[in-house]
CSV table of C-alpha atoms in Angstrom, one decimal:
chain,number,residue,atom,x,y,z
A,969,ASN,CA,108.1,64.3,99.4
A,970,ALA,CA,109.0,66.5,102.3
A,971,GLY,CA,112.6,65.9,102.1
A,972,VAL,CA,114.4,66.7,105.9
A,973,THR,CA,111.5,68.6,108.1
A,974,GLN,CA,112.4,69.9,111.5
A,975,THR,CA,110.0,70.9,114.5
A,976,PRO,CA,110.4,73.5,116.0
A,977,LYS,CA,111.4,76.5,113.7
A,978,PHE,CA,111.8,78.7,116.6
A,979,ARG,CA,111.9,78.4,120.4
A,980,VAL,CA,113.1,80.0,123.7
A,981,LEU,CA,114.1,79.3,126.7
A,982,LYS,CA,115.6,79.9,130.0
A,983,THR,CA,118.8,78.9,131.1
A,984,GLY,CA,118.6,75.4,133.0
A,985,GLN,CA,115.5,74.6,130.6
A,986,SER,CA,115.4,71.3,128.6
A,987,MET,CA,114.3,70.8,125.3
A,988,THR,CA,114.5,68.2,122.4
A,989,LEU,CA,114.6,69.2,119.0
A,990,LEU,CA,113.3,67.0,115.9
A,991,CYS,CA,114.7,66.2,112.4
A,992,ALA,CA,112.3,63.8,110.3
A,993,GLN,CA,113.0,62.9,106.6
A,994,ASP,CA,111.6,60.6,104.0
A,995,MET,CA,114.6,59.5,101.7
A,996,ASN,CA,115.3,56.8,103.4
A,997,HIS,CA,118.5,58.1,104.0
A,998,GLU,CA,121.3,56.2,106.3
A,999,TYR,CA,123.0,59.8,107.4
A,1000,MET,CA,122.0,62.2,109.6
A,1001,TYR,CA,123.8,65.1,110.8
A,1002,TRP,CA,122.8,68.4,113.3
A,1003,TYR,CA,124.4,71.6,113.2
A,1004,ARG,CA,124.6,74.8,114.9
A,1005,GLN,CA,125.4,77.6,112.8
A,1006,ASP,CA,126.7,80.9,114.7
A,1007,PRO,CA,127.4,84.5,113.1
A,1008,GLY,CA,131.3,84.3,111.4
A,1009,MET,CA,131.7,80.3,112.5
A,1010,GLY,CA,130.0,78.1,109.4
A,1011,LEU,CA,128.0,75.3,110.2
A,1012,ARG,CA,129.4,73.7,113.0
A,1013,LEU,CA,128.6,69.2,113.3
A,1014,ILE,CA,127.1,69.0,116.7
A,1015,HIS,CA,126.8,65.3,116.2
A,1016,TYR,CA,125.6,62.4,113.5
A,1017,SER,CA,124.5,59.3,112.9
A,1018,VAL,CA,125.8,56.5,110.0
A,1019,GLY,CA,122.1,54.3,111.1
A,1020,GLU,CA,119.3,53.4,113.2
A,1021,GLY,CA,120.6,53.1,116.9
A,1022,THR,CA,124.0,54.3,116.2
A,1023,THR,CA,125.5,58.3,117.2
A,1024,ALA,CA,128.6,59.7,117.3
A,1025,LYS,CA,130.0,63.3,118.2
A,1026,GLY,CA,131.2,65.7,116.2
A,1027,GLU,CA,133.5,69.0,116.7
A,1028,VAL,CA,131.0,70.4,118.9
A,1029,PRO,CA,129.4,67.7,121.1
A,1030,ASP,CA,128.9,69.3,124.4
A,1031,GLY,CA,126.4,70.2,126.2
A,1032,TYR,CA,123.8,68.4,123.8
A,1033,ASN,CA,122.9,64.3,123.3
A,1034,VAL,CA,121.0,62.8,120.1
A,1035,SER,CA,119.3,59.6,119.6
A,1036,ARG,CA,118.4,57.4,116.7
A,1037,LEU,CA,115.5,55.0,117.8
A,1038,LYS,CA,113.3,55.2,114.2
A,1039,LYS,CA,116.2,55.4,111.0
A,1040,GLN,CA,113.8,58.3,110.5
A,1041,ASN,CA,114.2,60.6,112.8
A,1042,PHE,CA,117.6,62.1,114.4
A,1043,LEU,CA,117.0,63.9,117.2
A,1044,LEU,CA,119.0,66.4,119.5
A,1045,GLY,CA,118.6,67.0,123.4
A,1046,LEU,CA,119.6,70.0,125.5
A,1047,GLU,CA,119.3,68.8,129.3
A,1048,SER,CA,120.2,72.0,130.8
A,1049,ALA,CA,119.6,75.3,128.5
A,1050,ALA,CA,122.9,77.8,128.5
A,1051,PRO,CA,123.0,81.1,126.5
A,1052,SER,CA,125.7,79.9,124.6
A,1053,GLN,CA,123.6,77.6,123.2
A,1054,THR,CA,121.6,80.7,121.4
A,1055,SER,CA,122.4,78.7,117.3
A,1056,VAL,CA,120.6,78.1,114.6
A,1057,TYR,CA,120.2,74.4,114.8
A,1058,PHE,CA,120.2,72.8,111.4
A,1059,CYS,CA,119.3,68.8,110.5
A,1060,ALA,CA,120.6,67.2,107.3
A,1061,SER,CA,120.8,63.9,105.7
A,1062,SER,CA,122.4,62.2,103.1
A,1063,TYR,CA,123.1,59.1,101.5
A,1064,HIS,CA,126.4,57.5,100.4
A,1065,LEU,CA,127.5,54.6,97.7
A,1066,ALA,CA,130.6,52.8,97.1
A,1067,GLY,CA,131.9,54.9,94.1
A,1068,ASP,CA,130.6,58.1,95.2
A,1069,VAL,CA,127.8,58.1,92.9
A,1070,GLU,CA,125.5,59.6,95.8
A,1071,ASN,CA,127.2,62.1,98.9
A,1072,ILE,CA,124.4,65.2,98.3
A,1073,GLN,CA,123.4,67.0,102.1
A,1074,TYR,CA,119.7,68.1,102.3
A,1075,PHE,CA,118.9,70.4,105.0
A,1076,GLY,CA,116.4,71.4,106.7
A,1077,ALA,CA,114.5,74.5,107.3
A,1078,GLY,CA,116.3,75.2,110.7
A,1079,THR,CA,115.5,76.0,114.5
A,1080,ARG,CA,115.9,79.7,115.8
A,1081,LEU,CA,116.5,78.7,119.4
A,1082,SER,CA,117.6,81.6,122.1
A,1083,VAL,CA,118.8,80.7,125.2
A,1084,LEU,CA,118.1,83.9,127.7
B,988,GLY,CA,142.2,66.9,111.9
B,989,GLU,CA,139.8,67.6,109.7
B,990,ASN,CA,139.5,71.0,108.6
B,991,VAL,CA,138.5,73.1,105.6
B,992,GLU,CA,139.8,76.8,105.8
B,993,GLN,CA,137.6,79.8,103.2
B,994,HIS,CA,139.1,83.3,102.0
B,995,PRO,CA,137.5,85.8,102.0
B,996,SER,CA,135.1,86.2,104.8
B,997,THR,CA,133.4,89.0,102.8
B,998,LEU,CA,133.9,90.0,99.5
B,999,SER,CA,132.2,93.1,97.6
B,1000,VAL,CA,132.4,93.0,93.8
B,1001,GLN,CA,130.8,95.2,91.1
B,1002,GLU,CA,127.8,94.8,89.2
B,1003,GLY,CA,129.1,92.4,85.8
B,1004,ASP,CA,131.8,91.5,87.6
B,1005,SER,CA,133.6,88.0,89.1
B,1006,ALA,CA,133.7,86.8,92.1
B,1007,VAL,CA,136.2,84.3,93.3
B,1008,ILE,CA,136.5,82.5,96.7
B,1009,LYS,CA,138.3,80.0,97.7
B,1010,CYS,CA,139.4,76.9,100.4
B,1011,THR,CA,141.7,74.4,101.0
B,1012,TYR,CA,141.1,70.9,103.2
B,1013,SER,CA,143.6,68.9,105.3
B,1014,ASP,CA,142.4,65.1,104.3
B,1015,SER,CA,143.9,63.8,100.6
B,1016,ALA,CA,140.9,61.2,101.1
B,1017,SER,CA,138.3,63.7,101.0
B,1018,ASN,CA,136.6,63.3,97.4
B,1019,TYR,CA,133.4,65.0,97.4
B,1020,PHE,CA,133.0,69.5,97.8
B,1021,PRO,CA,130.2,70.8,97.3
B,1022,TRP,CA,128.7,74.5,97.3
B,1023,TYR,CA,126.3,75.9,99.5
B,1024,LYS,CA,124.2,79.4,98.7
B,1025,GLN,CA,122.3,80.9,102.0
B,1026,GLU,CA,120.5,83.7,102.3
B,1027,LEU,CA,119.3,85.3,104.8
B,1028,GLY,CA,117.0,83.4,107.7
B,1029,LYS,CA,117.1,80.4,105.2
B,1030,ARG,CA,118.7,77.2,104.5
B,1031,PRO,CA,122.1,76.5,102.6
B,1032,GLN,CA,121.6,75.6,99.3
B,1033,LEU,CA,123.5,73.4,97.0
B,1034,ILE,CA,124.8,75.2,94.1
B,1035,ILE,CA,127.4,73.2,92.6
B,1036,ASP,CA,129.7,70.8,93.8
B,1037,ILE,CA,132.7,68.9,92.3
B,1038,ARG,CA,133.9,65.1,92.6
B,1039,SER,CA,137.8,63.8,92.7
B,1040,ASN,CA,137.8,62.9,89.5
B,1041,VAL,CA,137.6,66.0,87.9
B,1042,GLY,CA,139.1,68.8,88.2
B,1043,GLU,CA,136.8,71.6,86.6
B,1044,LYS,CA,132.9,71.9,86.3
B,1045,LYS,CA,130.7,74.5,85.1
B,1046,ASP,CA,126.8,75.2,86.0
B,1047,GLN,CA,125.9,78.5,83.5
B,1048,ARG,CA,127.6,81.4,85.4
B,1049,ILE,CA,129.0,79.0,88.3
B,1050,ALA,CA,132.4,77.0,88.0
B,1051,VAL,CA,134.0,75.3,90.4
B,1052,THR,CA,137.9,74.4,89.7
B,1053,LEU,CA,139.8,71.1,92.2
B,1054,ASN,CA,143.3,70.8,93.1
B,1055,LYS,CA,144.2,67.7,94.7
B,1056,THR,CA,147.6,67.6,94.9
B,1057,ALA,CA,147.6,71.1,96.7
B,1058,LYS,CA,144.2,70.6,98.4
B,1059,HIS,CA,142.2,73.3,97.6
B,1060,PHE,CA,139.1,73.8,95.4
B,1061,SER,CA,137.5,77.1,94.0
B,1062,LEU,CA,134.0,78.6,93.3
B,1063,HIS,CA,134.0,81.3,90.5
B,1064,ILE,CA,130.9,83.4,89.6
B,1065,THR,CA,130.9,85.4,86.7
B,1066,GLU,CA,128.7,88.2,85.5
B,1067,THR,CA,127.3,88.9,88.6
B,1068,GLN,CA,124.3,90.5,89.7
B,1069,PRO,CA,122.8,91.6,92.8
B,1070,GLU,CA,120.8,88.5,93.7
B,1071,ASP,CA,123.6,86.2,93.6
B,1072,SER,CA,124.7,88.5,97.2
B,1073,ALA,CA,124.3,85.7,99.9
B,1074,VAL,CA,126.7,83.5,102.0
B,1075,TYR,CA,128.5,81.5,100.0
B,1076,PHE,CA,129.5,77.7,102.2
B,1077,CYS,CA,132.4,74.9,100.7
B,1078,ALA,CA,132.5,71.8,101.9
B,1079,ALA,CA,134.4,68.8,102.0
B,1080,LEU,CA,133.2,65.2,102.6
B,1081,PHE,CA,135.6,63.3,104.7
B,1082,THR,CA,135.5,59.1,104.6
B,1083,SER,CA,137.9,57.7,107.3
B,1084,GLY,CA,135.3,55.4,108.4
B,1085,THR,CA,132.0,57.2,108.3
B,1086,TYR,CA,131.2,60.2,106.5
B,1087,LYS,CA,131.4,63.5,107.4
B,1088,TYR,CA,130.9,67.1,106.0
B,1089,ILE,CA,132.9,69.4,107.2
B,1090,PHE,CA,132.6,73.4,106.5
B,1091,GLY,CA,134.3,76.2,106.0
B,1092,THR,CA,133.7,79.2,107.9
B,1093,GLY,CA,131.4,81.3,104.5
B,1094,THR,CA,132.2,84.0,102.3
B,1095,ARG,CA,129.4,87.1,102.4
B,1096,LEU,CA,129.3,88.1,98.7
B,1097,LYS,CA,128.1,91.1,98.1
B,1098,VAL,CA,127.1,92.6,94.8
B,1099,LEU,CA,127.1,96.0,94.2
B,1100,ALA,CA,124.7,97.9,91.6
C-alpha cells in the first residue's frame, strides 16, 4: 500500500516547454487534488476531480490542464511552462462518506518544478 | 467566497512555553478542520483534526478548539520542544456540492532552546 505517489520528484524546464506530472493513489479514493505551494502562500488548489472522468477548477487553474482517465491516476499538464509556474506541486486524495465518517486527505511527496 | 485566514504568519516561543495558532473560515457549512505540520522539504502531515460536532479535541501536547458560531478554530501546542519547529497549516473542508479543502497561508513556528 503505497498511498499517494507523485512522479517526477524534481524537474527543470525551459520557458515554453511542456510536461505532465503524474499522481497515482492505491486507496480507491474518489477525490483527487492538485495544489501548488509557494513561499508565504500556503497550499493553493489548482484543479481537482470528484471521480473518474471528471475534473473541476480550483483557486488557480490558469496555465494548467488535468485529466482523470483512470480512478487511480490524476495528471497535471503544463502546456507552455512559464517562470511563474516555478513551485512545489502536491497531489492529494480523499474519500468522503455521508455523515463525515472519513474526510482525511492524503498527500504525495511533492514535485519541485523550476521553470527557467 | 471560500476563504481561510491564518494568524500569525510567524511565531517564536521559548522551549517549554505554549504556542497558539488561529484560523477563521468563511463558510458556515464547513464541518471538518484539519491541521498539518510541514517540515522543510517534506509533505504536509496531518497532526490533528476536528469535526463540527465537537468543540475541542486533544492528543497529548496538541489540542484544537472550534467555535462554529464565530467560525474560528485554533491549534494549541503545550510544552513546546525544538522538534515542534515547522510550518503549520490549518484547513477547512468546504462542502457546497463537492468536497474542497481550502488552506490557510501557514504559520512558521520556531521553538527556541
